[in-house]
Each structure stands twice: as C-alpha cells, then as structure tokens.
Amino acid sequence: SQQGEEDPQALSIQEGENATMNCSYKTSINNLQWYRQNSGRGLVHLILIRSNEREKHSGRLRVTLDTSKKSSSLLITASRAADTASYFCATDYGNKLVFGAGTILRVKS
Amino acid sequence: GAGVSQSPRYKVAKRGQDVALRCDPISGHVSLFWYQQALGQGPEFLTYFQNEAQLDKSGLPSDRFFAERPEGSVSTLKIQRTQQEDSAVYLCASSLVGLGSYNEQFFGPGTRLTVL
C-alpha cells in the first residue's frame, strides 16, 4: 500500500516544453521529497520541501506543497531529453519513505 | 566517494531456491534501508537498521524474508523458498544519521530478482 498517488501516470512532451507532475498523499507529513529514477542512475533525490514551506526551487525544478489539499506538484522547466525518467514523490513516515506509484516522463528531442 | 553498491545486480532463481542480496552502504552511514520495487510501482519499505540494530521490519512481506547487518555496515537481505511474487527490484539505501532528524537517503542501483 502506497501513501501517494501521482498523476499523470505517463507524460510525453517535446524538448523545451515544461512538465508538471502532481502527487497526492493521505496522512500528515513532516516533509515531501521528489525522486527521479532511470536505468542509468537508479533512484536519485531531487528536492525536499518541508511541511511549513509552500514553494521551493532548485535549478529547473519547482516544487509546490499544499498541505490543506495534501498535494504537491513538481514542475520541470525547459525539459531536456535527459529528463526522461520516472518521477516519484515520497513522504517520510517515521524513518521510512513512502513512495507513490510514479509518473513516467518522456521528453522527445 | 563511492555510493551505495549492491550485488548481484541481477539474479535469476528457480522457485523454491534461497537467495541472498548484498548491500554495501556509504562508509560511515548509520542508517540502512531495504525497499522492494515491483514493476511499474514505487519502492515499498521493507526494513530499517540503525547500525547493527534492526529497528523496523514491519514491511517484510513474510517470514521468508530476513535481513541482517551484523557489524553495522554491510547488510544482507535473504529470501528463503522464493516465490514468483518475490520477483522485483530490491533497493538498498543508506543515510548518515538515524532517528529524530531528516537525512537524505542515498540509494543503490538495486538487485533485479526474477523468480522462475
């Protein structure tokens, strides 16, 4: 059983376009994290947003958090072919991470 | 420095066989985690160690699954009498500190287990 659900399940865009992925979760959180997974580099931590933050930026990534709606979004601007991967949100529950099912992003060059 | 490493990267087992999956965490990392990732799904927590102590094994799906970290460094996940539903990628992660504070978990490349 997974904490979060991402949508869309899959997203296909052209290089240079922006990609937005959404995540919903069920219980109260301390923080929410986004991870990227591809076959070449495994699961890589992208960004963490704490429960008292509403927005955070890191390079071409922008994450928002709405604790009242128990949802978060990840925006990747000016996408590149190398951004092709699966993206997961994860919440911490005790000391374990609880992941959603992920969004598969394909960036076409 | 070296990241988290796992071996083997791929394992094919016949149903009923026992398997052992190894994780070498980042040197000095106190916490170690095992996750199971089924095809098309996100990783799911299996168990957590702080040094050599197994503090949480709530995610282990059955008593066929056993994990250990006897010296507080390398960990082994053992699956006895493997079943087809055990087919998944097994991910190991480590982090610097344990309970009470957030620390980023660094993941290994995973072991893909296929049970025939």
XYZ file of N, CA and C in Angstrom:
675
model
N 0.855 -1.179 0.000
C 0.000 0.000 0.000
C 0.892 1.230 0.000
N 0.608 2.159 -0.889
C 1.477 3.309 -1.047
C 0.758 4.554 -0.577
N 1.527 5.470 -0.083
C 0.977 6.685 0.514
C 0.436 7.627 -0.524
N 1.221 7.806 -1.578
C 0.865 8.859 -2.516
C 0.452 8.322 -3.856
N -0.195 9.181 -4.581
C -0.549 8.851 -5.956
C -0.088 9.993 -6.826
N 0.573 9.651 -7.930
C 0.989 10.677 -8.856
C 0.063 10.697 -10.052
N -0.075 11.842 -10.627
C -0.736 11.911 -11.919
C -0.057 12.989 -12.744
N 0.052 12.846 -14.053
C -0.456 11.674 -14.764
C 0.433 10.455 -14.533
N -0.027 9.297 -14.962
C 0.814 8.106 -14.875
C 1.949 8.190 -15.878
N 1.656 8.822 -17.021
C 2.676 8.961 -18.056
C 2.485 10.289 -18.751
N 3.607 10.867 -19.198
C 3.592 12.183 -19.812
C 4.645 12.200 -20.904
N 4.248 12.652 -22.094
C 5.177 12.726 -23.210
C 5.173 14.148 -23.743
N 6.337 14.793 -23.787
C 6.428 16.189 -24.225
C 7.617 16.367 -25.153
N 7.676 17.509 -25.807
C 8.790 17.853 -26.673
C 9.863 18.564 -25.836
N 11.087 18.364 -26.244
C 12.206 19.049 -25.588
C 11.946 20.555 -25.588
N 12.207 21.178 -24.461
C 11.983 22.614 -24.333
C 10.668 22.958 -23.663
N 9.725 22.040 -23.685
C 8.456 22.274 -23.009
C 8.606 22.058 -21.511
N 7.606 22.529 -20.782
C 7.574 22.304 -19.335
C 6.780 21.040 -19.029
N 7.149 20.385 -17.943
C 6.441 19.177 -17.500
C 5.974 19.379 -16.077
N 4.712 19.077 -15.836
C 4.158 19.183 -14.491
C 3.616 17.838 -14.049
N 4.034 17.429 -12.847
C 3.552 16.189 -12.263
C 2.961 16.496 -10.899
N 1.922 15.783 -10.559
C 1.226 16.029 -9.303
C 1.267 14.796 -8.412
N 1.195 15.062 -7.140
C 1.263 13.986 -6.142
C 0.255 14.294 -5.049
N -0.498 13.291 -4.666
C -1.383 13.442 -3.511
C -1.006 12.407 -2.468
N -1.201 12.756 -1.211
C -0.834 11.838 -0.137
C -1.964 11.811 0.885
N -1.841 10.902 1.845
C -3.009 10.634 2.690
C -2.895 11.157 4.113
N -1.720 11.071 4.703
C -1.603 11.442 6.107
C -0.751 12.709 6.249
N -0.753 13.278 7.437
C 0.055 14.478 7.661
C 1.539 14.129 7.529
N 2.324 15.097 7.123
C 3.734 14.853 6.798
C 4.646 15.850 7.478
N 5.903 15.478 7.602
C 6.946 16.420 8.014
C 7.584 17.075 6.792
N 7.755 16.276 5.764
C 8.306 16.813 4.529
C 7.889 15.920 3.368
N 8.078 16.403 2.184
C 7.776 15.634 0.980
C 8.969 15.761 0.057
N 9.335 14.667 -0.565
C 10.505 14.660 -1.423
C 10.125 14.163 -2.817
N 10.892 14.571 -3.779
C 10.749 14.069 -5.137
C 12.036 13.359 -5.539
N 11.858 12.226 -6.199
C 12.971 11.420 -6.684
C 12.802 11.172 -8.171
N 13.915 10.959 -8.834
C 13.939 10.567 -10.238
C 14.605 9.192 -10.325
N 14.085 8.384 -11.230
C 14.656 7.053 -11.418
C 14.779 6.765 -12.898
N 15.986 6.469 -13.332
C 16.168 5.937 -14.676
C 17.159 4.798 -14.617
N 17.239 4.085 -15.710
C 18.034 2.857 -15.695
C 19.505 3.154 -15.517
N 19.913 4.341 -15.906
C 21.329 4.637 -15.838
C 21.817 5.006 -14.447
N 20.997 5.726 -13.680
C 21.492 6.248 -12.406
C 20.681 5.805 -11.208
N 19.740 4.905 -11.367
C 18.979 4.454 -10.209
C 18.093 5.565 -9.672
N 17.788 5.503 -8.384
C 16.869 6.444 -7.741
C 17.673 7.594 -7.153
N 17.379 8.795 -7.614
C 18.164 9.961 -7.209
C 17.260 11.003 -6.566
N 17.684 11.520 -5.437
C 16.935 12.552 -4.721
C 17.027 13.875 -5.481
N 15.869 14.508 -5.697
C 15.850 15.780 -6.430
C 15.693 16.967 -5.493
N 14.681 16.920 -4.652
C 14.356 18.101 -3.865
C 13.460 17.693 -2.692
N 13.596 18.398 -1.600
C 12.768 18.174 -0.412
C 12.072 19.467 -0.066
N 10.809 19.387 0.279
C 10.066 20.553 0.741
C 9.457 20.207 2.092
N 9.640 21.090 3.049
C 9.151 20.827 4.398
C 7.685 21.231 4.507
N 7.023 20.730 5.505
C 5.573 20.933 5.622
C 5.209 22.395 5.850
N 6.153 23.213 6.335
C 5.848 24.628 6.552
C 6.282 25.499 5.364
N 6.702 24.862 4.295
C 7.059 25.588 3.077
C 5.968 25.406 2.035
N 5.826 26.377 1.172
C 4.792 26.307 0.141
C 5.385 26.140 -1.247
N 6.626 26.595 -1.404
C 7.248 26.510 -2.725
C 8.752 26.452 -2.550
N 9.383 25.703 -3.451
C 10.835 25.603 -3.396
C 11.370 25.438 -4.811
N 12.541 26.007 -5.056
C 13.148 25.954 -6.380
C 14.528 25.312 -6.278
N 14.866 24.590 -7.344
C 16.226 24.069 -7.453
C 16.544 23.942 -8.933
N 17.314 24.869 -9.451
C 17.628 24.851 -10.875
C 16.359 24.954 -11.712
N 16.130 23.970 -12.570
C 14.939 23.973 -13.419
C 13.725 23.314 -12.729
N 13.868 22.978 -11.482
C 12.788 22.335 -10.744
C 12.076 23.330 -9.836
N 10.748 23.198 -9.831
C 9.944 23.995 -8.891
C 8.933 23.053 -8.247
N 8.943 23.031 -6.939
C 8.024 22.183 -6.202
C 7.095 23.053 -5.378
N 5.824 22.691 -5.374
C 4.864 23.362 -4.505
C 4.239 22.327 -3.571
N 3.783 22.798 -2.453
C 3.150 21.936 -1.463
C 1.916 22.624 -0.910
N 0.800 21.919 -0.930
C -0.441 22.419 -0.353
C -0.889 21.396 0.689
N -0.577 21.692 1.944
C -0.887 20.717 2.997
C -2.386 20.626 3.256
N -3.132 21.677 2.932
C -4.583 21.617 3.150
C -5.238 20.640 2.180
N -4.634 20.519 1.004
C -5.156 19.591 -0.003
C -4.358 18.293 -0.034
N -3.320 18.215 0.791
C -2.448 17.045 0.802
C -1.959 16.742 -0.620
N -1.387 17.761 -1.238
C -0.904 17.563 -2.591
C 0.358 18.372 -2.832
N 1.112 17.923 -3.828
C 2.341 18.595 -4.222
C 2.451 18.508 -5.736
N 3.169 19.450 -6.310
C 3.438 19.370 -7.737
C 4.919 19.611 -7.997
N 5.404 18.972 -9.033
C 6.782 19.147 -9.495
C 6.727 19.693 -10.913
N 7.349 20.826 -11.128
C 7.435 21.439 -12.450
C 8.884 21.382 -12.907
N 9.080 20.829 -14.087
C 10.396 20.848 -14.719
C 10.300 21.800 -15.897
N 11.063 22.864 -15.878
C 11.009 23.836 -16.964
C 12.059 23.510 -18.018
N 11.772 23.935 -19.243
C 12.715 23.779 -20.353
C 13.283 22.364 -20.393
N 12.405 21.398 -20.523
C 12.812 19.993 -20.399
C 13.846 19.605 -21.451
N 14.628 18.607 -21.088
C 15.669 18.059 -21.961
C 15.438 16.562 -22.125
N 15.993 16.006 -23.165
C 15.861 14.554 -23.375
C 16.373 13.783 -22.159
N 17.392 14.319 -21.506
C 17.969 13.644 -20.346
C 17.031 13.625 -19.147
N 15.960 14.401 -19.198
C 14.975 14.376 -18.109
C 14.050 13.158 -18.204
N 14.126 12.426 -19.305
C 13.323 11.223 -19.463
C 13.614 10.245 -18.331
N 12.584 9.918 -17.557
C 12.757 9.086 -16.365
C 11.396 8.892 -15.707
N 11.372 8.133 -14.630
C 10.194 8.050 -13.758
C 10.416 8.959 -12.569
N 9.379 9.656 -12.175
C 9.466 10.605 -11.065
C 8.514 10.159 -9.958
N 9.032 10.134 -8.744
C 8.250 9.681 -7.594
C 8.235 10.748 -6.511
N 7.084 10.919 -5.901
C 7.066 11.683 -4.662
C 7.157 10.696 -3.511
N 7.683 11.165 -2.403
C 7.836 10.301 -1.230
C 7.632 11.137 0.023
N 6.930 10.570 0.968
C 6.754 11.223 2.254
C 7.442 10.386 3.320
N 7.896 11.060 4.362
C 8.543 10.292 5.433
C 7.513 9.934 6.479
N 7.541 8.694 6.874
C 6.610 8.164 7.867
C 7.463 7.435 8.885
N 7.734 8.102 9.972
C 8.730 7.555 10.873
C 10.065 7.709 10.197
N 10.790 6.635 10.080
C 12.080 6.701 9.403
C 12.039 6.093 8.020
N 10.891 5.712 7.552
C 10.853 5.124 6.225
C 10.225 6.106 5.251
N 10.607 5.981 4.009
C 9.996 6.748 2.942
C 8.843 5.951 2.355
N 7.743 6.635 2.103
C 6.582 6.009 1.481
C 6.401 6.672 0.127
N 6.547 5.898 -0.919
C 6.559 6.402 -2.285
C 5.201 6.261 -2.950
N 4.944 7.155 -3.904
C 3.824 6.975 -4.787
C 4.187 6.039 -5.930
N 3.244 5.860 -6.837
C 3.445 4.917 -7.943
C 4.258 5.511 -9.084
N 4.397 6.833 -9.109
C 5.293 7.454 -10.072
C 4.632 7.946 -11.339
N 5.291 8.895 -11.964
C 4.929 9.404 -13.293
C 6.081 9.117 -14.230
N 5.766 8.502 -15.362
C 6.789 8.238 -16.376
C 6.815 9.428 -17.336
N 7.942 10.113 -17.389
C 8.107 11.268 -18.265
C 8.995 10.892 -19.443
N 8.503 11.205 -20.635
C 9.319 11.002 -21.828
C 9.460 12.344 -22.515
N 10.693 12.771 -22.718
C 10.983 14.019 -23.393
C 11.559 13.691 -24.760
N 10.850 14.103 -25.788
C 11.262 13.780 -27.151
C 12.106 14.909 -27.720
N 13.221 14.509 -28.344
C 14.111 15.523 -28.935
C 13.808 15.723 -30.414
N 33.383 10.156 -3.549
C 33.498 8.878 -2.894
C 32.508 7.888 -3.461
N 32.625 6.643 -3.053
C 31.747 5.595 -3.563
C 30.356 5.763 -2.986
N 29.366 5.419 -3.786
C 27.994 5.444 -3.328
C 27.600 4.110 -2.750
N 26.315 3.884 -2.648
C 25.798 2.609 -2.175
C 25.941 1.589 -3.303
N 26.488 0.441 -2.986
C 26.601 -0.593 -4.005
C 25.808 -1.823 -3.581
N 25.324 -2.532 -4.592
C 24.534 -3.736 -4.334
C 25.008 -4.838 -5.259
N 24.930 -6.054 -4.761
C 25.297 -7.197 -5.596
C 24.455 -8.399 -5.216
N 24.152 -9.265 -6.187
C 24.417 -9.053 -7.600
C 23.469 -8.006 -8.160
N 23.720 -7.522 -9.358
C 22.793 -6.581 -9.987
C 21.570 -7.309 -10.522
N 21.775 -8.528 -10.950
C 20.684 -9.336 -11.485
C 20.798 -10.745 -10.883
N 19.614 -11.300 -10.550
C 19.596 -12.648 -10.002
C 18.366 -13.368 -10.529
N 18.603 -14.528 -11.098
C 17.508 -15.384 -11.539
C 17.501 -16.608 -10.637
N 16.360 -16.892 -10.057
C 16.249 -18.033 -9.150
C 15.068 -18.898 -9.562
N 15.214 -20.172 -9.344
C 14.087 -21.072 -9.545
C 13.209 -21.020 -8.298
N 11.937 -21.143 -8.492
C 11.009 -21.120 -7.372
C 11.437 -22.154 -6.327
N 11.473 -21.702 -5.085
C 11.884 -22.597 -4.013
C 13.326 -22.416 -3.578
N 14.140 -21.750 -4.419
C 15.526 -21.509 -4.050
C 15.630 -20.396 -3.022
N 16.715 -20.415 -2.264
C 17.034 -19.310 -1.365
C 17.973 -18.348 -2.080
N 17.811 -17.051 -1.815
C 18.713 -16.056 -2.404
C 19.215 -15.117 -1.309
N 20.374 -14.539 -1.557
C 20.946 -13.560 -0.640
C 21.387 -12.358 -1.442
N 20.939 -11.204 -1.053
C 21.243 -9.949 -1.745
C 22.071 -9.082 -0.796
N 23.125 -8.503 -1.356
C 24.074 -7.775 -0.519
C 23.996 -6.280 -0.767
N 24.184 -5.520 0.295
C 24.227 -4.059 0.195
C 25.448 -3.529 0.945
N 26.241 -2.710 0.244
C 27.356 -2.006 0.875
C 26.980 -0.529 0.962
N 26.671 -0.032 2.150
C 26.255 1.374 2.266
C 27.457 2.309 2.145
N 27.149 3.585 2.095
C 28.216 4.585 2.106
C 28.921 4.507 3.467
N 30.229 4.549 3.423
C 31.025 4.411 4.645
C 30.630 5.464 5.673
N 30.380 5.016 6.893
C 30.029 5.940 7.960
C 28.548 6.199 8.111
N 27.766 5.717 7.171
C 26.324 5.920 7.283
C 25.745 4.991 8.338
N 24.988 5.591 9.235
C 24.436 4.851 10.364
C 23.208 4.039 9.957
N 22.368 4.647 9.137
C 21.073 4.035 8.818
C 21.113 3.319 7.486
N 20.416 2.197 7.432
C 20.339 1.418 6.202
C 18.918 0.927 6.027
N 18.441 1.024 4.813
C 17.057 0.694 4.499
C 17.017 -0.280 3.329
N 16.033 -1.166 3.340
C 15.738 -2.026 2.200
C 14.327 -1.707 1.704
N 14.203 -1.624 0.382
C 12.915 -1.401 -0.259
C 12.720 -2.449 -1.347
N 11.469 -2.744 -1.635
C 11.113 -3.650 -2.729
C 10.328 -2.844 -3.761
N 10.712 -2.960 -5.025
C 10.019 -2.219 -6.065
C 9.509 -3.182 -7.129
N 8.197 -3.356 -7.164
C 7.586 -4.193 -8.195
C 7.519 -3.408 -9.498
N 7.399 -4.104 -10.581
C 7.381 -3.484 -11.904
C 6.253 -2.460 -12.003
N 6.602 -1.250 -12.395
C 5.602 -0.213 -12.592
C 5.106 0.450 -11.317
N 5.750 0.148 -10.206
C 5.331 0.704 -8.923
C 6.477 1.474 -8.278
N 6.148 2.230 -7.251
C 7.185 2.882 -6.475
C 7.774 1.920 -5.465
N 8.944 2.247 -4.938
C 9.551 1.380 -3.925
C 8.683 1.288 -2.682
N 8.684 0.119 -2.055
C 7.961 -0.078 -0.793
C 8.934 -0.531 0.281
N 8.814 0.094 1.429
C 9.702 -0.142 2.557
C 9.625 -1.586 3.031
N 10.803 -2.151 3.292
C 10.870 -3.487 3.879
C 11.356 -3.438 5.327
N 12.548 -2.844 5.528
C 13.139 -2.893 6.857
C 14.190 -1.804 7.013
N 14.523 -1.485 8.282
C 15.429 -0.378 8.604
C 16.384 -0.791 9.719
N 17.652 -0.453 9.528
C 18.690 -0.690 10.535
C 19.286 0.633 10.982
N 19.564 0.711 12.258
C 20.426 1.779 12.763
C 21.645 1.077 13.344
N 22.770 1.270 12.712
C 23.966 0.456 12.996
C 23.593 -1.017 12.826
N 23.833 -1.847 13.810
C 23.522 -3.269 13.638
C 22.115 -3.633 14.107
N 21.422 -2.684 14.702
C 20.092 -2.966 15.245
C 19.011 -2.809 14.182
N 18.198 -3.836 14.061
C 17.070 -3.779 13.136
C 15.896 -3.171 13.883
N 15.622 -1.901 13.619
C 14.631 -1.166 14.392
C 13.220 -1.267 13.846
N 13.106 -1.625 12.577
C 11.777 -1.699 11.971
C 11.825 -2.748 10.876
N 11.018 -3.772 11.018
C 10.920 -4.778 9.962
C 9.476 -4.977 9.571
N 8.700 -3.940 9.748
C 7.262 -4.019 9.515
C 6.896 -4.260 8.058
N 7.795 -3.941 7.140
C 7.477 -4.090 5.733
C 7.826 -5.447 5.139
N 8.506 -6.276 5.886
C 8.864 -7.597 5.353
C 7.576 -8.377 5.088
N 7.390 -8.865 3.860
C 6.093 -9.428 3.487
C 5.785 -10.789 4.109
N 6.784 -11.519 4.492
C 6.535 -12.823 5.110
C 7.762 -13.242 5.900
N 7.616 -14.334 6.638
C 8.763 -14.812 7.420
C 9.808 -15.487 6.532
N 9.569 -15.508 5.235
C 10.621 -15.993 4.329
C 11.690 -14.940 4.106
N 11.382 -13.718 4.469
C 12.314 -12.600 4.277
C 13.044 -12.322 5.591
N 14.357 -12.191 5.471
C 15.186 -11.975 6.650
C 16.327 -11.035 6.278
N 16.581 -10.041 7.118
C 17.676 -9.116 6.836
C 18.588 -9.029 8.044
N 19.842 -8.796 7.783
C 20.811 -8.649 8.876
C 21.882 -7.638 8.504
N 22.498 -7.102 9.538
C 23.594 -6.129 9.376
C 24.500 -6.308 10.601
N 25.162 -7.427 10.688
C 25.813 -7.853 11.936
C 26.892 -6.914 12.470
N 27.596 -6.213 11.610
C 28.664 -5.332 12.087
C 28.341 -3.866 11.844
N 27.101 -3.611 11.523
C 26.693 -2.224 11.358
C 27.156 -1.581 10.062
N 27.583 -2.429 9.117
C 27.998 -1.867 7.820
C 27.263 -2.587 6.700
N 27.866 -3.620 6.151
C 27.245 -4.395 5.072
C 25.965 -5.067 5.583
N 24.977 -5.110 4.698
C 23.717 -5.773 5.042
C 23.390 -6.821 3.990
N 22.701 -7.855 4.425
C 22.241 -8.904 3.527
C 20.750 -9.104 3.714
N 20.043 -9.126 2.598
C 18.622 -9.478 2.593
C 18.516 -10.887 2.044
N 17.949 -11.757 2.823
C 17.819 -13.157 2.416
C 16.344 -13.486 2.220
N 16.086 -14.173 1.134
C 14.731 -14.634 0.851
C 14.786 -16.140 0.738
N 14.030 -16.799 1.570
C 14.016 -18.267 1.553
C 12.846 -18.761 0.709
N 13.060 -19.887 0.084
C 11.982 -20.558 -0.677
C 11.264 -19.536 -1.565
N 12.024 -18.942 -2.471
C 11.484 -17.859 -3.292
C 10.236 -18.277 -4.044
N 9.335 -17.309 -4.197
C 8.097 -17.473 -4.943
C 8.101 -16.477 -6.094
N 7.249 -16.718 -7.080
C 7.206 -15.831 -8.244
C 6.848 -14.403 -7.840
N 6.011 -14.249 -6.835
C 5.617 -12.902 -6.422
C 6.768 -12.130 -5.764
N 7.891 -12.810 -5.498
C 9.060 -12.122 -4.957
C 9.851 -11.402 -6.053
N 9.517 -11.661 -7.301
C 10.212 -11.008 -8.406
C 10.017 -9.501 -8.311
N 11.110 -8.775 -8.242
C 11.071 -7.324 -8.048
C 12.501 -6.811 -8.076
N 12.631 -5.488 -8.018
C 13.934 -4.881 -7.782
C 14.037 -4.577 -6.289
N 15.131 -4.996 -5.692
C 15.355 -4.761 -4.264
C 16.390 -3.640 -4.136
N 15.958 -2.554 -3.532
C 16.787 -1.362 -3.387
C 17.287 -1.229 -1.962
N 18.519 -0.847 -1.844
C 19.106 -0.544 -0.549
C 19.421 0.947 -0.509
N 19.243 1.556 0.636
C 19.572 2.976 0.804
C 20.273 3.169 2.141
N 21.107 4.169 2.209
C 21.737 4.491 3.496
C 21.659 5.989 3.735
N 21.692 6.346 4.996
C 21.719 7.768 5.360
C 22.634 7.952 6.552
N 23.032 9.212 6.745
C 24.095 9.497 7.697
C 23.674 9.279 9.140
N 22.474 9.737 9.453
C 22.045 9.728 10.844
C 20.727 8.985 10.948
N 20.367 8.603 12.140
C 19.149 7.832 12.332
C 17.976 8.639 12.811
N 17.378 8.172 13.873
C 16.095 8.680 14.344
C 16.128 10.155 14.708
N 15.021 10.804 14.495
C 14.824 12.139 15.048
C 15.200 13.280 14.146
N 15.814 12.987 13.011
C 16.141 14.103 12.129
C 16.116 13.601 10.695
N 15.840 14.523 9.810
C 15.806 14.094 8.419
C 17.217 14.020 7.861
N 17.506 12.974 7.193
C 18.738 12.880 6.421
C 18.431 12.205 5.099
N 19.013 12.747 4.040
C 18.755 12.209 2.716
C 19.173 10.756 2.647
N 18.338 9.947 2.043
C 18.667 8.548 1.801
C 19.299 8.443 0.415
N 20.437 7.787 0.357
C 21.145 7.565 -0.895
C 20.901 6.126 -1.317
N 20.420 5.954 -2.537
C 20.012 4.633 -2.994
C 21.089 3.967 -3.827
N 21.149 2.649 -3.714
C 21.981 1.847 -4.589
C 21.257 1.567 -5.897
N 21.938 0.900 -6.832
C 21.345 0.644 -8.148
C 20.291 -0.452 -8.129
N 20.238 -1.221 -7.043
C 19.229 -2.262 -6.936
C 19.697 -3.611 -7.444
N 19.022 -4.643 -6.968
C 19.184 -6.005 -7.485
C 17.855 -6.417 -8.073
N 17.887 -6.755 -9.365
C 16.665 -7.227 -10.010
C 16.580 -8.728 -9.838
N 15.574 -9.169 -9.080
C 15.371 -10.594 -8.831
C 14.225 -11.100 -9.693
N 14.504 -12.153 -10.424
C 13.473 -12.824 -11.223
C 13.357 -14.257 -10.733
N 12.159 -14.614 -10.330
C 11.915 -15.982 -9.855
C 11.089 -16.719 -10.902
N 11.661 -17.799 -11.405
C 11.004 -18.551 -12.481
C 10.119 -19.661 -11.921
